[in-house]
């Protein structure tokens, strides 16, 4: 095993709606075991901080002391370029699915290229919502035996953290991505909202009750493209131009109608 330690910053760990302080503390403990340090919580059920978390972290205080709390998954991933959802694959979502080992490789390469990376984990009972998974760039599924698929939160984090740590110790020199880095999730969210607003005004979402699922599918589809910051700006320019063109067409139709003699 090589003693050379590359210096990519480890992935951010994001826990969506964690319920038990004991579980948060256990996650901090395994993060410290494998060299991960940045923990984010999305809407923890019992608020934050919780003393019980420190009691179960077995001394991994620096992880808990640095916790950041967010009100939504979108806010928690906004500054990250590559985020994977750790969950069973939802049937209605078409996204790349990786093992923890494959995900660690991708995260390592992206981080070595200067990108910011993270892993998103769902709450103990409900897991992740499909709308939150759509904010990420892929799914990580742990290949457990289907006869007993119960895996607690800290165990899931530990398996992914172990793969990262092993890669840090044994990986060859990192490969560097050519071209511009991907846009942050915050920029992507703005692009999606811009597109959905114009599509809504253009009557695309029909019937109205299917708007949520149609919007979600659009986000997943566009998310697979891996837009750079420049590509986001270009795409938003395209949306603006199309919307402006539609406005001109409507204005001409209105003017023509006004010029037509009535009855």
JSON list of C-alpha atoms in Angstrom, two decimals, residues 86-224:
[
{"chain": "A", "resi": 86, "resn": "UNK", "atom": "CA", "xyz": [-27.18, 7.01, -1.88]},
{"chain": "A", "resi": 87, "resn": "UNK", "atom": "CA", "xyz": [-30.42, 5.06, -2.21]},
{"chain": "A", "resi": 88, "resn": "UNK", "atom": "CA", "xyz": [-32.12, 2.13, -3.86]},
{"chain": "A", "resi": 89, "resn": "UNK", "atom": "CA", "xyz": [-32.82, 2.98, -7.49]},
{"chain": "A", "resi": 90, "resn": "UNK", "atom": "CA", "xyz": [-36.28, 4.55, -7.88]},
{"chain": "A", "resi": 91, "resn": "UNK", "atom": "CA", "xyz": [-38.20, 2.90, -10.69]},
{"chain": "A", "resi": 92, "resn": "UNK", "atom": "CA", "xyz": [-39.40, 6.21, -12.10]},
{"chain": "A", "resi": 93, "resn": "UNK", "atom": "CA", "xyz": [-35.95, 7.83, -12.30]},
{"chain": "A", "resi": 94, "resn": "UNK", "atom": "CA", "xyz": [-33.51, 7.21, -15.12]},
{"chain": "A", "resi": 95, "resn": "UNK", "atom": "CA", "xyz": [-30.12, 8.12, -13.71]},
{"chain": "A", "resi": 96, "resn": "UNK", "atom": "CA", "xyz": [-26.67, 6.54, -13.72]},
{"chain": "A", "resi": 97, "resn": "UNK", "atom": "CA", "xyz": [-26.40, 3.92, -10.95]},
{"chain": "A", "resi": 98, "resn": "UNK", "atom": "CA", "xyz": [-23.02, 3.12, -9.41]},
{"chain": "A", "resi": 99, "resn": "UNK", "atom": "CA", "xyz": [-21.62, 0.97, -6.65]},
{"chain": "A", "resi": 100, "resn": "UNK", "atom": "CA", "xyz": [-19.86, 2.80, -3.81]},
{"chain": "A", "resi": 101, "resn": "UNK", "atom": "CA", "xyz": [-16.52, 1.85, -5.38]},
{"chain": "A", "resi": 102, "resn": "UNK", "atom": "CA", "xyz": [-17.47, 3.26, -8.78]},
{"chain": "A", "resi": 103, "resn": "UNK", "atom": "CA", "xyz": [-18.85, 6.40, -7.14]},
{"chain": "A", "resi": 104, "resn": "UNK", "atom": "CA", "xyz": [-15.66, 6.91, -5.14]},
{"chain": "A", "resi": 105, "resn": "UNK", "atom": "CA", "xyz": [-13.64, 6.75, -8.36]},
{"chain": "A", "resi": 106, "resn": "UNK", "atom": "CA", "xyz": [-15.81, 9.38, -10.06]},
{"chain": "A", "resi": 107, "resn": "UNK", "atom": "CA", "xyz": [-15.81, 11.64, -6.99]},
{"chain": "A", "resi": 108, "resn": "UNK", "atom": "CA", "xyz": [-12.04, 11.30, -6.65]},
{"chain": "A", "resi": 109, "resn": "UNK", "atom": "CA", "xyz": [-11.44, 12.23, -10.29]},
{"chain": "A", "resi": 110, "resn": "UNK", "atom": "CA", "xyz": [-13.82, 15.19, -10.10]},
{"chain": "A", "resi": 111, "resn": "UNK", "atom": "CA", "xyz": [-12.32, 16.44, -6.84]},
{"chain": "A", "resi": 112, "resn": "UNK", "atom": "CA", "xyz": [-8.79, 16.11, -8.21]},
{"chain": "A", "resi": 113, "resn": "UNK", "atom": "CA", "xyz": [-9.95, 18.28, -11.12]},
{"chain": "A", "resi": 114, "resn": "UNK", "atom": "CA", "xyz": [-10.94, 21.02, -8.70]},
{"chain": "A", "resi": 115, "resn": "UNK", "atom": "CA", "xyz": [-14.66, 20.29, -8.46]},
{"chain": "A", "resi": 116, "resn": "UNK", "atom": "CA", "xyz": [-16.65, 20.13, -5.23]},
{"chain": "A", "resi": 117, "resn": "UNK", "atom": "CA", "xyz": [-18.30, 16.79, -4.47]},
{"chain": "A", "resi": 118, "resn": "UNK", "atom": "CA", "xyz": [-20.73, 15.21, -2.03]},
{"chain": "A", "resi": 119, "resn": "UNK", "atom": "CA", "xyz": [-22.87, 12.23, -1.06]},
{"chain": "A", "resi": 120, "resn": "UNK", "atom": "CA", "xyz": [-26.55, 12.61, -0.12]},
{"chain": "A", "resi": 121, "resn": "UNK", "atom": "CA", "xyz": [-28.22, 10.18, 2.29]},
{"chain": "A", "resi": 122, "resn": "UNK", "atom": "CA", "xyz": [-31.92, 9.96, 3.13]},
{"chain": "A", "resi": 123, "resn": "UNK", "atom": "CA", "xyz": [-33.61, 9.85, 6.52]},
{"chain": "A", "resi": 124, "resn": "UNK", "atom": "CA", "xyz": [-33.82, 6.68, 8.55]},
{"chain": "A", "resi": 125, "resn": "UNK", "atom": "CA", "xyz": [-37.44, 5.87, 7.68]},
{"chain": "A", "resi": 126, "resn": "UNK", "atom": "CA", "xyz": [-38.48, 7.57, 4.47]},
{"chain": "A", "resi": 127, "resn": "UNK", "atom": "CA", "xyz": [-35.23, 7.71, 2.51]},
{"chain": "A", "resi": 128, "resn": "UNK", "atom": "CA", "xyz": [-34.89, 10.27, -0.27]},
{"chain": "A", "resi": 129, "resn": "UNK", "atom": "CA", "xyz": [-37.67, 11.93, -2.24]},
{"chain": "A", "resi": 130, "resn": "UNK", "atom": "CA", "xyz": [-37.46, 11.54, -6.01]},
{"chain": "A", "resi": 131, "resn": "UNK", "atom": "CA", "xyz": [-37.49, 15.33, -6.35]},
{"chain": "A", "resi": 132, "resn": "UNK", "atom": "CA", "xyz": [-34.33, 15.53, -4.21]},
{"chain": "A", "resi": 133, "resn": "UNK", "atom": "CA", "xyz": [-32.63, 12.72, -6.12]},
{"chain": "A", "resi": 134, "resn": "UNK", "atom": "CA", "xyz": [-33.28, 14.74, -9.29]},
{"chain": "A", "resi": 135, "resn": "UNK", "atom": "CA", "xyz": [-31.01, 17.47, -7.87]},
{"chain": "A", "resi": 136, "resn": "UNK", "atom": "CA", "xyz": [-28.02, 15.10, -7.97]},
{"chain": "A", "resi": 137, "resn": "UNK", "atom": "CA", "xyz": [-25.89, 13.66, -10.75]},
{"chain": "A", "resi": 138, "resn": "UNK", "atom": "CA", "xyz": [-26.41, 9.96, -10.11]},
{"chain": "A", "resi": 139, "resn": "UNK", "atom": "CA", "xyz": [-27.34, 7.19, -7.69]},
{"chain": "A", "resi": 140, "resn": "UNK", "atom": "CA", "xyz": [-25.14, 5.03, -5.49]},
{"chain": "A", "resi": 141, "resn": "UNK", "atom": "CA", "xyz": [-26.66, 1.69, -4.53]},
{"chain": "A", "resi": 142, "resn": "UNK", "atom": "CA", "xyz": [-24.97, -0.63, -2.05]},
{"chain": "A", "resi": 143, "resn": "UNK", "atom": "CA", "xyz": [-25.08, -4.24, -3.33]},
{"chain": "A", "resi": 144, "resn": "UNK", "atom": "CA", "xyz": [-26.58, -5.85, -0.24]},
{"chain": "A", "resi": 145, "resn": "UNK", "atom": "CA", "xyz": [-28.29, -9.24, -0.12]},
{"chain": "A", "resi": 146, "resn": "UNK", "atom": "CA", "xyz": [-31.99, -8.81, -1.02]},
{"chain": "A", "resi": 147, "resn": "UNK", "atom": "CA", "xyz": [-32.96, -11.32, 1.67]},
{"chain": "A", "resi": 148, "resn": "UNK", "atom": "CA", "xyz": [-32.11, -8.71, 4.30]},
{"chain": "A", "resi": 149, "resn": "UNK", "atom": "CA", "xyz": [-31.83, -5.21, 2.95]},
{"chain": "A", "resi": 150, "resn": "UNK", "atom": "CA", "xyz": [-31.94, -3.35, 6.26]},
{"chain": "A", "resi": 151, "resn": "UNK", "atom": "CA", "xyz": [-28.91, -1.07, 6.50]},
{"chain": "A", "resi": 152, "resn": "UNK", "atom": "CA", "xyz": [-28.69, 1.74, 9.02]},
{"chain": "A", "resi": 153, "resn": "UNK", "atom": "CA", "xyz": [-27.56, 5.25, 8.21]},
{"chain": "A", "resi": 154, "resn": "UNK", "atom": "CA", "xyz": [-24.08, 5.05, 9.74]},
{"chain": "A", "resi": 155, "resn": "UNK", "atom": "CA", "xyz": [-23.40, 1.74, 7.98]},
{"chain": "A", "resi": 156, "resn": "UNK", "atom": "CA", "xyz": [-24.30, 3.24, 4.61]},
{"chain": "A", "resi": 157, "resn": "UNK", "atom": "CA", "xyz": [-22.01, 6.21, 5.23]},
{"chain": "A", "resi": 158, "resn": "UNK", "atom": "CA", "xyz": [-19.22, 3.91, 6.45]},
{"chain": "A", "resi": 159, "resn": "UNK", "atom": "CA", "xyz": [-19.29, 1.76, 3.29]},
{"chain": "A", "resi": 160, "resn": "UNK", "atom": "CA", "xyz": [-19.03, 4.80, 1.02]},
{"chain": "A", "resi": 161, "resn": "UNK", "atom": "CA", "xyz": [-16.40, 6.46, 3.22]},
{"chain": "A", "resi": 162, "resn": "UNK", "atom": "CA", "xyz": [-14.34, 3.24, 3.23]},
{"chain": "A", "resi": 163, "resn": "UNK", "atom": "CA", "xyz": [-14.29, 3.15, -0.58]},
{"chain": "A", "resi": 164, "resn": "UNK", "atom": "CA", "xyz": [-13.12, 6.76, -0.66]},
{"chain": "A", "resi": 165, "resn": "UNK", "atom": "CA", "xyz": [-10.38, 6.05, 1.89]},
{"chain": "A", "resi": 166, "resn": "UNK", "atom": "CA", "xyz": [-9.17, 2.97, 0.06]},
{"chain": "A", "resi": 167, "resn": "UNK", "atom": "CA", "xyz": [-8.97, 4.95, -3.16]},
{"chain": "A", "resi": 168, "resn": "UNK", "atom": "CA", "xyz": [-6.99, 7.70, -1.45]},
{"chain": "A", "resi": 169, "resn": "UNK", "atom": "CA", "xyz": [-4.42, 5.18, -0.22]},
{"chain": "A", "resi": 170, "resn": "UNK", "atom": "CA", "xyz": [-4.16, 3.01, -3.34]},
{"chain": "A", "resi": 171, "resn": "UNK", "atom": "CA", "xyz": [-5.24, 5.07, -6.36]},
{"chain": "A", "resi": 172, "resn": "UNK", "atom": "CA", "xyz": [-2.84, 5.95, -9.16]},
{"chain": "A", "resi": 173, "resn": "UNK", "atom": "CA", "xyz": [-2.28, 9.65, -9.91]},
{"chain": "A", "resi": 174, "resn": "UNK", "atom": "CA", "xyz": [-5.64, 11.32, -10.56]},
{"chain": "A", "resi": 175, "resn": "UNK", "atom": "CA", "xyz": [-6.89, 11.92, -14.07]},
{"chain": "A", "resi": 176, "resn": "UNK", "atom": "CA", "xyz": [-7.85, 15.43, -14.96]},
{"chain": "A", "resi": 177, "resn": "UNK", "atom": "CA", "xyz": [-11.01, 16.35, -16.79]},
{"chain": "A", "resi": 178, "resn": "UNK", "atom": "CA", "xyz": [-10.59, 18.24, -20.05]},
{"chain": "A", "resi": 179, "resn": "UNK", "atom": "CA", "xyz": [-12.67, 21.29, -20.75]},
{"chain": "A", "resi": 180, "resn": "UNK", "atom": "CA", "xyz": [-14.70, 23.50, -18.44]},
{"chain": "A", "resi": 181, "resn": "UNK", "atom": "CA", "xyz": [-15.85, 22.17, -15.05]},
{"chain": "A", "resi": 182, "resn": "UNK", "atom": "CA", "xyz": [-19.55, 21.43, -14.51]},
{"chain": "A", "resi": 183, "resn": "UNK", "atom": "CA", "xyz": [-21.81, 24.16, -13.22]},
{"chain": "A", "resi": 184, "resn": "UNK", "atom": "CA", "xyz": [-22.81, 24.19, -9.57]},
{"chain": "A", "resi": 185, "resn": "UNK", "atom": "CA", "xyz": [-26.23, 22.89, -8.58]},
{"chain": "A", "resi": 186, "resn": "UNK", "atom": "CA", "xyz": [-27.26, 26.45, -7.74]},
{"chain": "A", "resi": 187, "resn": "UNK", "atom": "CA", "xyz": [-26.69, 27.56, -11.34]},
{"chain": "A", "resi": 188, "resn": "UNK", "atom": "CA", "xyz": [-28.44, 24.46, -12.66]},
{"chain": "A", "resi": 189, "resn": "UNK", "atom": "CA", "xyz": [-31.45, 25.10, -10.42]},
{"chain": "A", "resi": 190, "resn": "UNK", "atom": "CA", "xyz": [-31.74, 28.64, -11.81]},
{"chain": "A", "resi": 191, "resn": "UNK", "atom": "CA", "xyz": [-31.62, 27.30, -15.35]},
{"chain": "A", "resi": 192, "resn": "UNK", "atom": "CA", "xyz": [-34.30, 24.68, -14.61]},
{"chain": "A", "resi": 193, "resn": "UNK", "atom": "CA", "xyz": [-36.58, 27.28, -13.01]},
{"chain": "A", "resi": 194, "resn": "UNK", "atom": "CA", "xyz": [-36.10, 29.65, -15.96]},
{"chain": "A", "resi": 195, "resn": "UNK", "atom": "CA", "xyz": [-36.97, 26.90, -18.44]},
{"chain": "A", "resi": 196, "resn": "UNK", "atom": "CA", "xyz": [-39.98, 25.69, -16.45]},
{"chain": "A", "resi": 197, "resn": "UNK", "atom": "CA", "xyz": [-41.35, 29.25, -16.14]},
{"chain": "A", "resi": 198, "resn": "UNK", "atom": "CA", "xyz": [-41.25, 29.79, -19.89]},
{"chain": "A", "resi": 199, "resn": "UNK", "atom": "CA", "xyz": [-42.64, 26.33, -20.63]},
{"chain": "A", "resi": 200, "resn": "UNK", "atom": "CA", "xyz": [-45.46, 27.00, -18.19]},
{"chain": "A", "resi": 201, "resn": "UNK", "atom": "CA", "xyz": [-46.33, 30.28, -19.91]},
{"chain": "A", "resi": 202, "resn": "UNK", "atom": "CA", "xyz": [-46.18, 28.53, -23.28]},
{"chain": "A", "resi": 203, "resn": "UNK", "atom": "CA", "xyz": [-48.69, 25.87, -22.21]},
{"chain": "A", "resi": 204, "resn": "UNK", "atom": "CA", "xyz": [-46.23, 22.97, -22.23]},
{"chain": "A", "resi": 205, "resn": "UNK", "atom": "CA", "xyz": [-47.35, 21.45, -18.94]},
{"chain": "A", "resi": 206, "resn": "UNK", "atom": "CA", "xyz": [-50.59, 19.77, -19.92]},
{"chain": "A", "resi": 207, "resn": "UNK", "atom": "CA", "xyz": [-52.52, 18.42, -18.19]},
{"chain": "A", "resi": 208, "resn": "UNK", "atom": "CA", "xyz": [-51.63, 20.66, -15.21]},
{"chain": "A", "resi": 209, "resn": "UNK", "atom": "CA", "xyz": [-51.64, 17.77, -12.71]},
{"chain": "A", "resi": 210, "resn": "UNK", "atom": "CA", "xyz": [-48.65, 16.25, -14.50]},
{"chain": "A", "resi": 211, "resn": "UNK", "atom": "CA", "xyz": [-46.52, 19.40, -14.20]},
{"chain": "A", "resi": 212, "resn": "UNK", "atom": "CA", "xyz": [-44.51, 18.11, -11.24]},
{"chain": "A", "resi": 213, "resn": "UNK", "atom": "CA", "xyz": [-43.52, 14.82, -12.85]},
{"chain": "A", "resi": 214, "resn": "UNK", "atom": "CA", "xyz": [-42.82, 16.48, -16.21]},
{"chain": "A", "resi": 215, "resn": "UNK", "atom": "CA", "xyz": [-40.60, 19.09, -14.54]},
{"chain": "A", "resi": 216, "resn": "UNK", "atom": "CA", "xyz": [-38.78, 16.38, -12.63]},
{"chain": "A", "resi": 217, "resn": "UNK", "atom": "CA", "xyz": [-38.14, 14.37, -15.80]},
{"chain": "A", "resi": 218, "resn": "UNK", "atom": "CA", "xyz": [-36.79, 17.47, -17.55]},
{"chain": "A", "resi": 219, "resn": "UNK", "atom": "CA", "xyz": [-34.37, 18.12, -14.68]},
{"chain": "A", "resi": 220, "resn": "UNK", "atom": "CA", "xyz": [-33.10, 14.55, -14.67]},
{"chain": "A", "resi": 221, "resn": "UNK", "atom": "CA", "xyz": [-32.68, 14.59, -18.46]},
{"chain": "A", "resi": 222, "resn": "UNK", "atom": "CA", "xyz": [-30.81, 17.89, -18.50]},
{"chain": "A", "resi": 223, "resn": "UNK", "atom": "CA", "xyz": [-28.77, 16.92, -15.43]},
{"chain": "A", "resi": 224, "resn": "UNK", "atom": "CA", "xyz": [-27.26, 14.00, -17.32]}
]
